[in-house]
């Protein structure tokens, strides 16, 4: 895959494993609307999916809203998405259970449509 950052291509915030995909997300709670804003690379080189939810970051509400948003966008059950790390941080790593090839094609479509 070409990695032409100037052209906005091939910034991938996920890693494929045998039975799941790990997705790095930067979550913005208290947003005006729920949504996914595509992939981005930070100044320190980290790559993540930008997501925002209207829920507040209290008692796991924003995390639940993020799981609901991604489950709907990727057409997977909410129970297939879990946290690897970052439950109390803005940057999170999620584990999405399922066929990696199928999940990657859904993630690519989600990232492309958000640009």
C-alpha positions in Angstrom: 0.0 0.0 0.0 1.4 3.4 -0.9 1.9 5.8 2.0 1.5 9.2 0.4 0.7 11.4 3.4 0.6 14.5 1.3 -2.2 13.0 -0.7 -4.0 11.9 2.5 -3.7 8.2 1.8 -2.8 5.1 3.9 -2.8 6.3 7.5 -4.0 3.2 9.2 -5.0 3.3 12.9 -5.5 -0.5 13.3 -3.5 -3.7 13.5 -4.9 -7.1 12.3 -4.5 -10.3 14.4 -5.7 -13.8 13.8 -9.2 -13.4 15.2 -9.6 -9.6 15.8 -8.4 -6.1 15.0 -7.0 -3.6 17.4 -8.0 0.0 16.7 -6.4 3.1 18.2 -9.0 5.8 18.8 -8.8 9.4 20.1 -12.1 10.2 21.7 -13.6 13.6 22.2 -16.5 13.6 24.6 -19.1 16.4 25.1 -19.2 16.9 21.3 -22.1 18.6 19.5 -22.8 15.3 17.7 -21.6 11.7 17.5 -19.3 10.9 14.6 -16.1 9.6 13.2 -13.7 12.2 11.7 -11.3 9.9 9.9 -7.7 8.9 10.7 -5.0 11.3 11.8 -1.3 11.2 12.7 -0.1 13.2 15.7 3.1 15.1 15.8 4.8 12.2 17.8 3.9 9.7 15.0 0.9 8.0 16.7 -1.9 7.2 14.3 -5.5 7.1 15.5 -9.1 7.2 14.5 -10.8 10.5 15.5 -14.2 9.9 17.1 -16.5 12.2 19.0 -19.6 11.5 21.2 -22.1 13.7 22.8 -21.9 11.7 26.1 -20.0 13.1 29.1 -16.8 11.4 30.3 -18.4 10.3 33.6 -19.0 6.7 34.8 -18.0 5.3 31.5 -20.8 7.0 29.5 -18.5 8.3 26.8 -16.8 4.9 26.4 -20.3 3.2 26.1 -21.2 5.8 23.5 -18.0 5.1 21.6 -18.7 1.4 21.5 -22.2 2.0 20.4 -21.0 4.4 17.6 -18.4 2.0 16.3 -20.6 -1.1 16.5 -23.3 0.7 14.4 -20.7 2.1 11.9 -19.0 -1.3 11.5 -22.2 -3.4 11.7 -20.8 -5.6 14.5 -22.4 -6.5 17.9 -21.5 -4.1 20.8 -20.3 -7.2 22.7 -17.5 -7.8 20.1 -15.8 -4.5 21.0 -13.8 -4.2 24.2 -11.0 -2.0 25.7 -7.4 -3.1 25.6 -6.2 0.1 27.2 -7.1 3.7 27.8 -10.6 3.5 29.4 -9.9 6.7 31.4 -7.8 8.4 28.7 -8.6 10.2 25.5 -6.5 7.8 23.5 -7.9 4.3 23.6 -7.0 0.9 22.1 -10.0 -1.2 21.3 -10.2 -4.9 20.4 -12.8 -5.7 17.8 -13.6 -9.4 17.6 -14.3 -10.9 14.2 -12.8 -11.8 10.8 -9.9 -9.3 10.4 -10.3 -9.1 6.6 -14.0 -8.1 6.9 -13.3 -5.7 9.8 -10.5 -4.0 7.9 -12.7 -3.4 4.8 -15.3 -1.9 7.0 -12.8 0.3 8.8 -11.3 1.4 5.5 -14.8 2.4 4.3 -15.5 4.3 7.5 -12.2 6.2 7.4 -12.6 7.0 3.7 -16.2 8.2 4.1 -15.1 10.5 7.0 -12.5 12.4 5.0 
